[in-house]
Amino acid sequence: MAVLTIARLELFRLFGTRRGWIATITLLLIWSMIIRFVIYPAANLINSSDSASLAGAILRHFDLDAITAWPSAEISLYWVLSLYLLPFFCVVIAADQIASDKFRGTLRYITLRTSRTTVFFGRFLGQAFIQFLLVAVTLVAVLALVAWLSPDQLSSVFGSVPIVMSNVFVVLLPYIALMSLVSVLAKSAIQAILFAIIAWILVLIVVGVVQSNFGEIEFLNWLLPGSQVSMLIKLSGWQTMQLAIIPLMQTGVLLTLGWFAMQRCDL
Amino acid sequence: MSIIESSNLSKHYGSTKALDSLDIKIEAGEPVALVGPNGAGKTTFLSLICGFIRSSGGAVNVLGHTPGSQALSGRMSALPQDARFDPALSVGRQLTFYAQLQGMSSGAARREVARVLDVVKLPEVINDKSESLSHGMRKRVALAQALLGSPELILLDEPTAGIDPPNVKIIRDLIREQASNATFIISSHNLDELEKLCTSVVYLEKGKLVHMGPIDASDDVDYLTIRMQSVDEQLFVEACLALPGVVKVQRQTQGDYLIECNEDGAVDQSLLAMLAARGWSYRHLAKGRSLEERLYG
């Protein structure tokens, strides 16, 4: 099936080329730094009985005590950090789905053989696989930390892995879809990232102006990818999936816009 | 059978008409030359056929389907002008990917890639990145891409532009060899080359169809074109004008002499006799005018 052939090549472009390996190793090094210098000391601090009550009080003060409901401090910290940091990595890695191939003319060779729709969704699917794998790798690193620091909690942490995994993945989907859209319009990965930032800021300004003139309109709060994250970290366990409909709908809308742009663009 | 049929086909870029109500019907068979000055609409026409761009009006039909249709996958291919391969992937990997998109299994795709690289005489570059190849080799690899799956229709946009003579010869020979398997439509500014390869010509100017017909100049009986080995120009012109039936002799920019005759005389025979009598040698003699002379003369 052509869409899977295209998705497979996306995986190869990241994991089978020197450029892809450099990007992957950079990401893994940054995450190992985060684990070593943020999660590890913070988990130690929370796990120590002296400071556990203080940390709990601070989180309660900010209405974030659901964070402590996860089975270990390591997974709690990973949960919060991944929700805020992984989207940045996602935007960078998923930026070049279409842009370079379109600018270089490579897309002409491809569309002589398959439809634009197949190319667009094949690339999205490939990026979704990549992000899933990267989430899995970072989560495995945190599990290794749990096994080292709190081996007694490992079995209960395993139970929360599917929840964290599926949530983080669903949170990333609209970011991938956003980059699918802007990479159709851009000429390079960097330009795609700039377009995403500009679009983001413009939507924020428009929403701000509309809401200041017409009052709070709840629907507008959910326009941007990641807008549900501040609510998400107040939930734990499978409750977190209550909010999955927001990123899934954002993904649907962004993919529709991207598909439309792909059909209209000149190659 | 007509492989390409357009009616009232137009493409506008703002107020510029790149193609203006083009009605064209191209039959399957011998290679077709697509010519015209810069901005005539050649690349636009080929891009519309390939589905790279959308028309502003009218319609075009390729092998009975609309451009970009999935049904054309494997039946039509192209060598687009200035399109480049992904520099991160090897030539073999990309060609295999394209062959798989045409519906081949991975084994069949690998065999097909080996075949087309053999056809373009570059089997050794299968593991190379395209950026490490010369411009001429890149064009030949791009031509290999167009031959994947033995399509019925192959569009070549400036296949020899900017290429050194050895590579031009290889590409020209390739097209000649493959012409029995597919219909080629070749856009080029190199009219000498097109005369050697094609049997019919489509001439566009300012987005309009100006001329369409056979490229062969044998019916262009009022003219002879001769290329001489070193000869005094004035003496040669005077000798030619002295021949019965010769009306005018004109030196062309490329060094050829264009001899205009009246309809009656067998001027070619008397010309050859005159050359022999004077001991002058010629390199090339053709009936009719060159394609360049007929289109732009």
Coordinates of C-alpha atoms in Angstrom, one line a residue:
Chain A
M1 CA 0.0 0.0 0.0
A2 CA 1.5 3.3 -1.1
V3 CA 0.7 5.2 2.1
L4 CA 2.7 2.6 4.1
T5 CA 5.6 2.7 1.6
I6 CA 5.8 6.5 2.1
A7 CA 5.5 6.2 5.9
R8 CA 8.3 3.6 5.9
L9 CA 10.6 5.9 3.9
E10 CA 9.9 8.6 6.6
L11 CA 11.2 6.2 9.2
F12 CA 14.2 5.4 7.0
R13 CA 14.9 9.1 6.5
L14 CA 15.3 9.6 10.2
F15 CA 16.8 6.3 11.3
G16 CA 18.6 5.3 8.2
T17 CA 20.5 8.4 7.2
R18 CA 23.4 10.2 8.7
R19 CA 21.4 13.4 9.0
G20 CA 18.6 11.5 10.7
W21 CA 21.0 9.9 13.1
I22 CA 22.5 13.2 14.1
A23 CA 19.0 14.5 14.9
T24 CA 18.1 11.4 16.8
I25 CA 21.3 11.4 18.8
T26 CA 20.9 15.1 19.6
L27 CA 17.4 14.5 20.9
L28 CA 18.5 11.5 23.0
L29 CA 21.4 13.5 24.5
I30 CA 19.1 16.3 25.5
W31 CA 16.7 13.9 27.1
S32 CA 19.5 12.2 28.9
M33 CA 20.6 15.6 30.3
I34 CA 17.0 16.2 31.4
I35 CA 16.8 12.9 33.1
R36 CA 20.2 13.2 34.8
F37 CA 20.0 16.9 35.8
V38 CA 16.3 17.5 36.3
I39 CA 14.3 14.3 36.8
Y40 CA 16.9 12.4 38.9
P41 CA 17.6 15.1 41.5
A42 CA 14.0 16.2 41.6
A43 CA 12.8 12.7 42.1
N44 CA 15.4 12.2 44.9
L45 CA 14.1 15.3 46.6
I46 CA 10.5 14.3 46.4
N47 CA 11.3 10.7 47.5
S48 CA 13.1 11.9 50.6
S49 CA 10.6 11.9 53.5
D50 CA 11.8 15.4 54.7
S51 CA 10.8 17.2 51.6
A52 CA 7.9 15.1 50.3
S53 CA 5.4 16.9 52.4
L54 CA 6.8 20.3 51.3
A55 CA 6.6 19.3 47.6
G56 CA 3.0 18.1 48.2
A57 CA 2.1 21.3 49.9
I58 CA 3.5 23.4 47.0
L59 CA 1.7 21.3 44.4
R60 CA -1.6 21.5 46.4
H61 CA -1.2 25.3 46.5
F62 CA -1.1 25.4 42.7
D63 CA -3.9 22.8 42.4
L64 CA -1.5 20.3 40.9
D65 CA -1.6 17.6 43.6
A66 CA -2.8 15.1 40.9
I67 CA 0.9 15.0 39.9
T68 CA 1.6 13.2 43.1
A69 CA -1.0 10.6 42.3
W70 CA 1.3 8.9 39.7
P71 CA 2.9 5.8 41.2
S72 CA 6.5 7.3 41.4
A73 CA 8.1 10.7 41.5
E74 CA 10.1 9.9 38.4
I75 CA 7.0 9.2 36.3
S76 CA 5.3 12.3 37.7
L77 CA 8.2 14.5 36.6
Y78 CA 8.4 12.7 33.2
W79 CA 4.6 13.3 32.8
V80 CA 4.9 17.0 33.3
L81 CA 8.1 17.6 31.4
S82 CA 7.1 15.5 28.4
L83 CA 3.8 17.3 28.1
Y84 CA 5.7 20.6 27.8
L85 CA 9.0 19.7 26.2
L86 CA 8.2 16.9 23.7
P87 CA 6.1 19.2 21.5
F88 CA 9.2 21.3 20.9
F89 CA 11.1 18.3 19.7
C90 CA 8.1 17.2 17.7
V91 CA 7.9 20.5 15.9
V92 CA 11.5 20.4 14.9
I93 CA 11.6 16.7 13.8
A94 CA 8.3 16.9 11.9
A95 CA 9.0 20.2 10.2
D96 CA 10.3 18.8 6.9
Q97 CA 7.5 16.5 5.8
I98 CA 6.9 18.2 2.5
A99 CA 8.8 21.4 2.3
S100 CA 12.3 20.4 1.0
D101 CA 10.9 17.8 -1.4
K102 CA 8.6 20.3 -2.9
F103 CA 11.3 23.0 -3.2
R104 CA 13.8 20.6 -4.6
G105 CA 11.3 19.1 -7.1
T106 CA 11.6 15.6 -5.6
L107 CA 7.9 15.7 -5.0
R108 CA 7.3 15.7 -8.7
Y109 CA 9.0 12.3 -9.1
I110 CA 6.7 11.0 -6.3
T111 CA 3.4 12.5 -7.5
L112 CA 4.0 11.0 -10.9
R113 CA 3.4 7.7 -9.2
T114 CA 1.0 8.3 -6.4
S115 CA -1.7 10.9 -5.4
R116 CA -1.0 14.0 -3.4
T117 CA -3.4 12.7 -0.7
T118 CA -1.3 9.5 -0.3
V119 CA 1.9 11.5 0.0
F120 CA 0.4 13.9 2.5
F121 CA -1.1 11.2 4.8
G122 CA 1.8 8.9 4.3
R123 CA 4.2 11.5 5.6
F124 CA 2.0 12.3 8.5
L125 CA 1.7 8.6 9.4
G126 CA 5.5 8.2 9.2
Q127 CA 6.0 11.2 11.5
A128 CA 3.4 9.8 13.9
F129 CA 5.4 6.5 14.0
I130 CA 8.6 8.4 14.7
Q131 CA 7.1 10.4 17.5
F132 CA 5.6 7.2 19.0
L133 CA 9.1 5.6 19.0
L134 CA 10.7 8.7 20.5
V135 CA 8.2 8.8 23.3
A136 CA 8.8 5.1 23.9
V137 CA 12.5 5.6 24.1
T138 CA 12.3 8.5 26.5
L139 CA 9.9 6.6 28.6
V140 CA 12.1 3.5 28.7
A141 CA 15.0 5.8 29.9
V142 CA 12.7 7.0 32.8
L143 CA 11.7 3.4 33.6
A144 CA 15.4 2.5 33.8
L145 CA 15.8 5.4 36.3
V146 CA 12.9 4.1 38.4
A147 CA 14.4 0.6 38.3
W148 CA 17.6 2.1 39.7
L149 CA 16.2 4.6 42.3
S150 CA 12.9 3.0 43.4
P151 CA 12.9 -0.7 42.2
D152 CA 10.0 -1.5 44.6
Q153 CA 7.8 0.9 42.6
L154 CA 8.6 -0.5 39.2
S155 CA 5.7 -2.9 38.9
S156 CA 3.1 -0.1 39.7
V157 CA 4.9 2.2 37.3
F158 CA 4.6 -0.3 34.5
G159 CA 0.8 -0.1 35.0
S160 CA 0.9 3.6 34.2
V161 CA 3.1 3.3 31.1
P162 CA 0.2 2.8 28.6
I163 CA -1.6 5.8 30.1
V164 CA 1.4 8.1 29.9
M165 CA 2.4 6.7 26.5
S166 CA -1.0 7.1 24.9
N167 CA -1.6 10.6 26.4
V168 CA 1.7 12.0 25.4
F169 CA 1.3 10.6 21.9
V170 CA -2.2 12.0 21.5
V171 CA -0.9 15.4 22.8
L172 CA 1.8 15.3 20.0
L173 CA -0.6 14.5 17.1
P174 CA -1.9 18.0 16.5
Y175 CA 1.7 19.3 16.5
I176 CA 2.6 16.8 13.8
A177 CA -0.5 17.8 11.9
L178 CA 0.4 21.5 12.3
M179 CA 3.8 20.8 10.8
S180 CA 2.2 18.8 8.0
L181 CA 0.1 21.8 7.1
V182 CA 2.9 24.4 7.3
S183 CA 5.5 22.2 5.5
V184 CA 3.2 22.2 2.5
L185 CA 3.4 26.0 2.4
A186 CA 7.1 26.4 3.3
K187 CA 10.2 26.0 1.2
S188 CA 12.4 24.5 4.0
A189 CA 12.2 23.0 7.4
I190 CA 13.3 26.2 9.1
Q191 CA 10.7 28.2 7.2
A192 CA 8.1 25.7 8.2
I193 CA 9.0 26.2 11.9
L194 CA 8.9 29.9 11.4
F195 CA 5.5 29.7 9.8
A196 CA 4.3 27.5 12.7
I197 CA 5.5 30.1 15.2
I198 CA 3.9 33.0 13.3
A199 CA 0.6 31.1 13.0
W200 CA 0.7 30.3 16.7
I201 CA 1.3 34.0 17.7
L202 CA -1.4 35.2 15.2
V203 CA -4.0 32.8 16.6
L204 CA -3.1 33.9 20.2
I205 CA -3.5 37.6 19.3
V206 CA -6.8 37.0 17.4
V207 CA -8.2 34.9 20.2
G208 CA -7.1 37.5 22.7
V209 CA -8.7 40.4 20.8
V210 CA -11.9 38.4 20.2
Q211 CA -12.2 37.4 23.8
S212 CA -11.5 40.9 25.1
N213 CA -14.2 42.3 22.9
F214 CA -16.8 39.6 23.1
G215 CA -16.1 37.9 26.4
E216 CA -14.9 34.3 27.1
I217 CA -15.7 31.9 24.2
E218 CA -14.7 28.5 25.4
F219 CA -14.3 27.0 21.9
L220 CA -11.5 29.5 21.2
N221 CA -9.5 28.3 24.1
W222 CA -9.1 24.9 22.4
L223 CA -7.8 26.3 19.0
L224 CA -4.1 25.8 19.6
P225 CA -2.3 22.5 20.0
G226 CA -1.4 21.9 23.6
S227 CA -4.1 24.2 24.9
Q228 CA -5.5 21.4 27.1
V229 CA -2.1 20.6 28.8
S230 CA -2.6 23.0 31.7
M231 CA -5.8 21.0 32.5
L232 CA -4.2 17.7 31.7
I233 CA -1.6 17.9 34.4
K234 CA -4.3 18.3 37.0
L235 CA -5.5 14.8 36.1
S236 CA -4.0 11.4 36.6
G237 CA -4.5 7.8 35.6
W238 CA -7.0 7.0 32.8
Q239 CA -9.0 10.2 33.7
T240 CA -6.4 12.0 31.6
M241 CA -8.0 10.5 28.4
Q242 CA -11.1 12.7 29.1
L243 CA -9.3 15.5 27.3
A244 CA -8.1 13.4 24.3
I245 CA -10.9 14.6 22.2
I246 CA -9.4 18.1 22.0
P247 CA -6.1 17.2 20.4
L248 CA -7.8 14.6 18.2
M249 CA -10.2 17.2 16.9
Q250 CA -7.4 19.7 16.4
T251 CA -5.5 17.0 14.4
G252 CA -8.5 16.4 12.3
V253 CA -9.0 20.1 11.5
L254 CA -5.2 20.7 10.8
L255 CA -5.0 17.6 8.6
T256 CA -8.0 18.7 6.6
L257 CA -6.5 22.2 6.0
G258 CA -3.1 20.6 5.1
W259 CA -4.7 18.1 2.7
F260 CA -6.6 21.0 1.1
A261 CA -3.4 23.1 0.8
M262 CA -1.6 20.0 -0.7
Q263 CA -4.3 19.6 -3.4
R264 CA -4.0 23.2 -4.4
C265 CA -0.3 23.8 -4.3
D266 CA 1.9 24.0 -7.5
L267 CA 4.8 21.5 -7.5
Chain B
M1 CA -4.8 6.6 -30.6
S2 CA -4.3 10.0 -29.1
I3 CA -2.3 10.0 -25.9
I4 CA -2.7 13.7 -25.1
E5 CA -5.7 15.8 -26.0
S6 CA -6.3 19.3 -24.7
S7 CA -9.2 21.6 -25.4
N8 CA -9.2 25.3 -24.6
L9 CA -6.4 24.6 -22.1
S10 CA -5.2 27.8 -20.3
K11 CA -2.9 28.7 -17.5
H12 CA -2.6 32.2 -16.2
Y13 CA -0.2 33.6 -13.7
G14 CA -1.8 36.8 -12.6
S15 CA -2.3 38.7 -15.8
T16 CA 0.4 36.7 -17.7
K17 CA -1.1 34.0 -20.0
A18 CA 1.4 31.1 -19.9
L19 CA -1.0 29.0 -22.0
D20 CA -3.8 30.5 -24.0
S21 CA -6.7 28.3 -25.1
L22 CA -4.5 25.5 -26.4
D23 CA -6.2 22.8 -28.5
I24 CA -3.8 20.0 -29.2
K25 CA -4.1 16.3 -30.1
I26 CA -0.9 14.2 -29.9
E27 CA -1.0 10.6 -31.3
A28 CA 1.0 7.7 -29.9
G29 CA 4.0 6.6 -31.8
E30 CA 7.2 8.4 -32.9
P31 CA 8.9 11.0 -30.7
V32 CA 7.3 14.5 -30.7
A33 CA 9.4 17.7 -30.4
L34 CA 7.9 20.5 -28.3
V35 CA 9.6 23.7 -29.2
G36 CA 9.2 27.4 -28.8
P37 CA 11.1 30.4 -27.4
N38 CA 11.5 31.0 -23.7
G39 CA 8.1 31.8 -22.1
A40 CA 6.2 30.0 -24.9
G41 CA 4.5 27.7 -22.4
K42 CA 6.4 24.4 -23.1
T43 CA 7.2 23.7 -19.4
T44 CA 3.7 24.9 -18.4
F45 CA 2.1 22.5 -20.8
L46 CA 4.2 19.6 -19.6
S47 CA 3.5 20.5 -16.0
L48 CA -0.2 20.5 -16.7
I49 CA 0.0 17.1 -18.3
C50 CA 1.9 15.7 -15.3
G51 CA -0.5 17.3 -12.8
F52 CA 2.2 19.4 -11.2
I53 CA 0.0 22.5 -11.6
R54 CA -3.7 23.2 -12.1
S55 CA -5.1 24.7 -15.2
S56 CA -6.9 28.1 -15.2
G57 CA -9.4 26.8 -17.8
G58 CA -10.1 24.1 -20.3
A59 CA -9.2 20.5 -20.0
V60 CA -6.4 18.1 -20.8
N61 CA -6.7 14.3 -21.1
V62 CA -3.7 12.0 -20.8
L63 CA -4.1 8.4 -21.9
G64 CA -7.8 8.8 -21.3
H65 CA -7.4 10.1 -17.8
T66 CA -7.1 13.5 -16.0
P67 CA -3.6 14.5 -15.1
G68 CA -2.5 13.3 -11.6
S69 CA -5.0 10.4 -11.8
Q70 CA -3.8 7.2 -10.0
A71 CA -4.6 5.3 -13.2
L72 CA -1.6 7.0 -14.9
S73 CA 0.9 5.6 -12.3
G74 CA 3.3 3.5 -14.2
R75 CA 1.8 4.3 -17.6
M76 CA 3.2 7.8 -17.8
S77 CA 6.5 9.3 -16.6
A78 CA 8.5 12.4 -16.9
L79 CA 11.9 14.0 -16.6
P80 CA 10.9 17.3 -15.1
Q81 CA 13.2 20.3 -15.6
D82 CA 15.3 21.1 -12.6
A83 CA 13.8 18.4 -10.3
R84 CA 16.4 16.9 -8.1
F85 CA 16.7 13.7 -6.0
D86 CA 16.7 13.7 -2.2
P87 CA 20.4 14.3 -1.3
A88 CA 20.1 12.2 1.9
L89 CA 19.2 9.0 0.1
S90 CA 21.1 6.8 -2.3
V91 CA 20.1 6.6 -6.0
G92 CA 19.1 2.9 -5.6
R93 CA 17.0 3.6 -2.5
Q94 CA 15.1 6.4 -4.2
L95 CA 14.5 4.5 -7.5
T96 CA 13.4 1.4 -5.5
F97 CA 10.9 3.7 -3.6
Y98 CA 9.5 5.1 -6.8
A99 CA 9.2 1.6 -8.3
Q100 CA 7.3 0.4 -5.2
L101 CA 5.0 3.4 -5.5
Q102 CA 4.2 2.1 -8.9
G103 CA 3.0 -1.1 -7.3
M104 CA 6.0 -3.4 -7.6
S105 CA 7.1 -5.7 -4.8
S106 CA 10.4 -4.9 -3.1
G107 CA 12.1 -7.7 -5.1
A108 CA 10.6 -6.7 -8.4
A109 CA 11.5 -3.0 -7.6
R110 CA 15.1 -3.8 -7.0
R111 CA 15.4 -5.8 -10.3
E112 CA 13.7 -3.0 -12.2
V113 CA 16.1 -0.4 -10.7
A114 CA 19.1 -2.6 -11.8
R115 CA 17.5 -2.8 -15.3
V116 CA 17.0 0.9 -15.8
L117 CA 20.4 1.8 -14.4
D118 CA 21.9 -0.6 -16.9
V119 CA 19.9 1.0 -19.6
V120 CA 21.4 4.5 -18.8
K121 CA 24.8 2.8 -18.4
L122 CA 25.2 3.8 -14.8
P123 CA 24.8 0.5 -12.8
E124 CA 27.8 1.5 -10.6
V125 CA 26.0 4.5 -9.0
I126 CA 23.3 2.5 -7.3
N127 CA 24.7 3.1 -3.8
D128 CA 25.8 6.7 -4.5
K129 CA 24.0 9.9 -3.4
S130 CA 22.8 11.9 -6.4
E131 CA 24.8 15.0 -5.1
S132 CA 28.0 13.2 -5.6
L133 CA 27.3 12.7 -9.4
S134 CA 28.1 15.0 -12.2
H135 CA 25.3 17.0 -13.8
G136 CA 25.2 14.7 -16.8
M137 CA 25.1 11.6 -14.7
R138 CA 22.3 13.1 -12.6
K139 CA 20.3 13.6 -15.8
R140 CA 20.9 10.0 -16.8
V141 CA 19.8 8.8 -13.4
A142 CA 16.7 11.0 -13.7
L143 CA 16.1 9.5 -17.1
A144 CA 16.4 6.0 -15.5
Q145 CA 13.7 7.2 -13.1
A146 CA 11.5 8.0 -16.1
L147 CA 12.0 4.5 -17.6
L148 CA 10.9 2.6 -14.4
G149 CA 8.1 0.2 -15.2
S150 CA 8.3 0.8 -19.0
P151 CA 5.7 3.5 -19.3
E152 CA 3.8 4.2 -22.5
L153 CA 4.3 7.9 -22.5
I154 CA 7.5 9.7 -21.4
L155 CA 7.8 13.5 -21.2
L156 CA 11.3 15.0 -21.2
D157 CA 11.7 18.6 -20.4
E158 CA 15.1 19.9 -21.5
P159 CA 16.8 16.5 -21.2
T160 CA 20.2 17.6 -22.4
A161 CA 20.3 21.2 -21.1
G162 CA 23.7 22.1 -19.7
I163 CA 25.2 18.7 -20.3
D164 CA 28.6 17.9 -21.9
P165 CA 28.6 16.3 -25.4
P166 CA 29.4 12.7 -24.3
N167 CA 26.4 12.6 -22.0
V168 CA 24.3 14.3 -24.6
K169 CA 25.2 11.5 -27.0
I170 CA 24.4 8.8 -24.5
I171 CA 21.0 10.4 -23.7
R172 CA 20.2 10.9 -27.4
D173 CA 21.1 7.2 -28.1
L174 CA 19.0 6.1 -25.2
I175 CA 16.0 8.0 -26.4
R176 CA 16.4 6.5 -29.8
E177 CA 16.7 3.0 -28.4
Q178 CA 13.7 3.4 -26.1
A179 CA 11.5 5.1 -28.7
S180 CA 10.1 1.8 -30.0
N181 CA 8.7 1.1 -26.5
A182 CA 7.1 4.4 -25.6
T183 CA 6.0 7.7 -27.0
F184 CA 8.4 10.4 -26.1
I185 CA 7.5 14.1 -26.0
I186 CA 10.7 16.1 -25.8
S187 CA 10.9 19.8 -25.0
S188 CA 14.2 21.4 -25.9
H189 CA 15.9 24.4 -27.4
N190 CA 18.4 22.2 -29.2
L191 CA 16.6 22.0 -32.6
D192 CA 19.4 20.0 -34.2
E193 CA 19.0 17.4 -31.6
L194 CA 15.2 17.3 -32.0
E195 CA 15.6 17.0 -35.8
K196 CA 17.7 13.9 -35.2
L197 CA 15.2 12.3 -32.7
C198 CA 11.7 13.4 -33.5
T199 CA 9.3 12.9 -36.4
S200 CA 6.8 15.6 -35.6
V201 CA 6.9 19.0 -34.0
V202 CA 4.6 21.1 -31.9
Y203 CA 5.6 24.7 -31.9
L204 CA 4.3 27.1 -29.2
E205 CA 4.7 30.8 -29.0
K206 CA 3.3 33.1 -26.3
G207 CA 1.1 30.2 -25.0
K208 CA -0.5 29.5 -28.3
L209 CA -0.1 26.7 -30.8
V210 CA 1.6 28.1 -33.9
H211 CA 2.4 25.0 -35.8
M212 CA 2.0 21.2 -35.5
G213 CA 3.2 18.7 -38.1
P214 CA 6.0 16.5 -39.4
I215 CA 9.5 17.6 -38.5
D216 CA 10.9 16.1 -41.8
A217 CA 11.8 18.8 -44.2
S218 CA 11.7 16.6 -47.4
D219 CA 8.6 18.4 -48.6
D220 CA 10.4 21.7 -48.2
V221 CA 11.5 21.3 -51.9
D222 CA 12.4 24.9 -52.6
Y223 CA 15.5 24.8 -50.4
L224 CA 18.8 23.0 -50.0
T225 CA 21.0 23.3 -46.9
I226 CA 24.7 22.6 -47.4
R227 CA 27.6 22.7 -44.9
M228 CA 30.9 23.1 -46.7
Q229 CA 34.4 22.3 -45.8
S230 CA 36.6 25.4 -46.0
V231 CA 35.6 27.4 -49.0
D232 CA 35.7 31.1 -50.0
E233 CA 32.3 32.4 -49.2
Q234 CA 32.0 34.9 -52.1
L235 CA 33.3 32.4 -54.7
F236 CA 30.9 29.7 -53.4
V237 CA 27.9 32.0 -53.4
E238 CA 28.7 33.2 -57.0
A239 CA 29.1 29.6 -58.2
C240 CA 25.8 28.6 -56.7
L241 CA 23.9 31.6 -58.1
A242 CA 25.3 30.6 -61.6
L243 CA 23.5 27.3 -61.4
P244 CA 20.1 27.0 -63.2
G245 CA 17.2 27.2 -60.8
V246 CA 19.0 28.9 -57.9
V247 CA 17.3 32.0 -56.8
K248 CA 19.2 33.0 -53.6
V249 CA 22.1 31.8 -51.5
Q250 CA 22.4 32.8 -47.9
R251 CA 25.0 32.0 -45.2
Q252 CA 23.4 31.0 -41.9
T253 CA 24.8 31.7 -38.5
Q254 CA 25.9 28.1 -37.9
G255 CA 28.0 28.2 -41.2
D256 CA 25.5 26.4 -43.3
Y257 CA 24.4 27.8 -46.7
L258 CA 20.8 28.0 -47.4
I259 CA 20.1 27.7 -51.2
E260 CA 16.7 28.8 -52.4
C261 CA 15.6 27.3 -55.7
N262 CA 12.7 27.6 -58.0
E263 CA 10.4 24.6 -58.3
D264 CA 11.6 23.3 -61.6
G265 CA 15.3 22.4 -61.4
A266 CA 17.0 19.4 -59.9
V267 CA 19.4 21.8 -58.3
D268 CA 20.9 19.2 -56.0
Q269 CA 22.4 17.3 -59.0
S270 CA 23.9 20.3 -60.6
L271 CA 25.2 21.5 -57.3
L272 CA 27.1 18.3 -56.7
A273 CA 28.5 18.4 -60.3
M274 CA 29.7 22.0 -59.7
L275 CA 31.4 21.0 -56.4
A276 CA 33.1 18.1 -58.1
A277 CA 34.3 20.3 -61.0
R278 CA 35.7 22.9 -58.6
G279 CA 37.2 20.3 -56.2
W280 CA 35.2 21.6 -53.3
S281 CA 34.2 19.2 -50.5
Y282 CA 31.0 19.4 -48.5
R283 CA 30.3 17.9 -45.1
H284 CA 26.5 17.8 -45.2
L285 CA 23.8 18.3 -47.8
A286 CA 20.1 18.2 -46.9
K287 CA 16.9 18.9 -48.8
G288 CA 14.8 21.6 -47.2
R289 CA 15.6 24.0 -44.4
S290 CA 16.7 23.1 -40.9
L291 CA 14.0 23.1 -38.2
E292 CA 15.5 26.3 -36.8
E293 CA 15.3 28.0 -40.2
R294 CA 11.7 26.9 -40.8
L295 CA 10.5 28.0 -37.3
Y296 CA 12.5 31.1 -36.8
G297 CA 14.0 32.0 -40.2

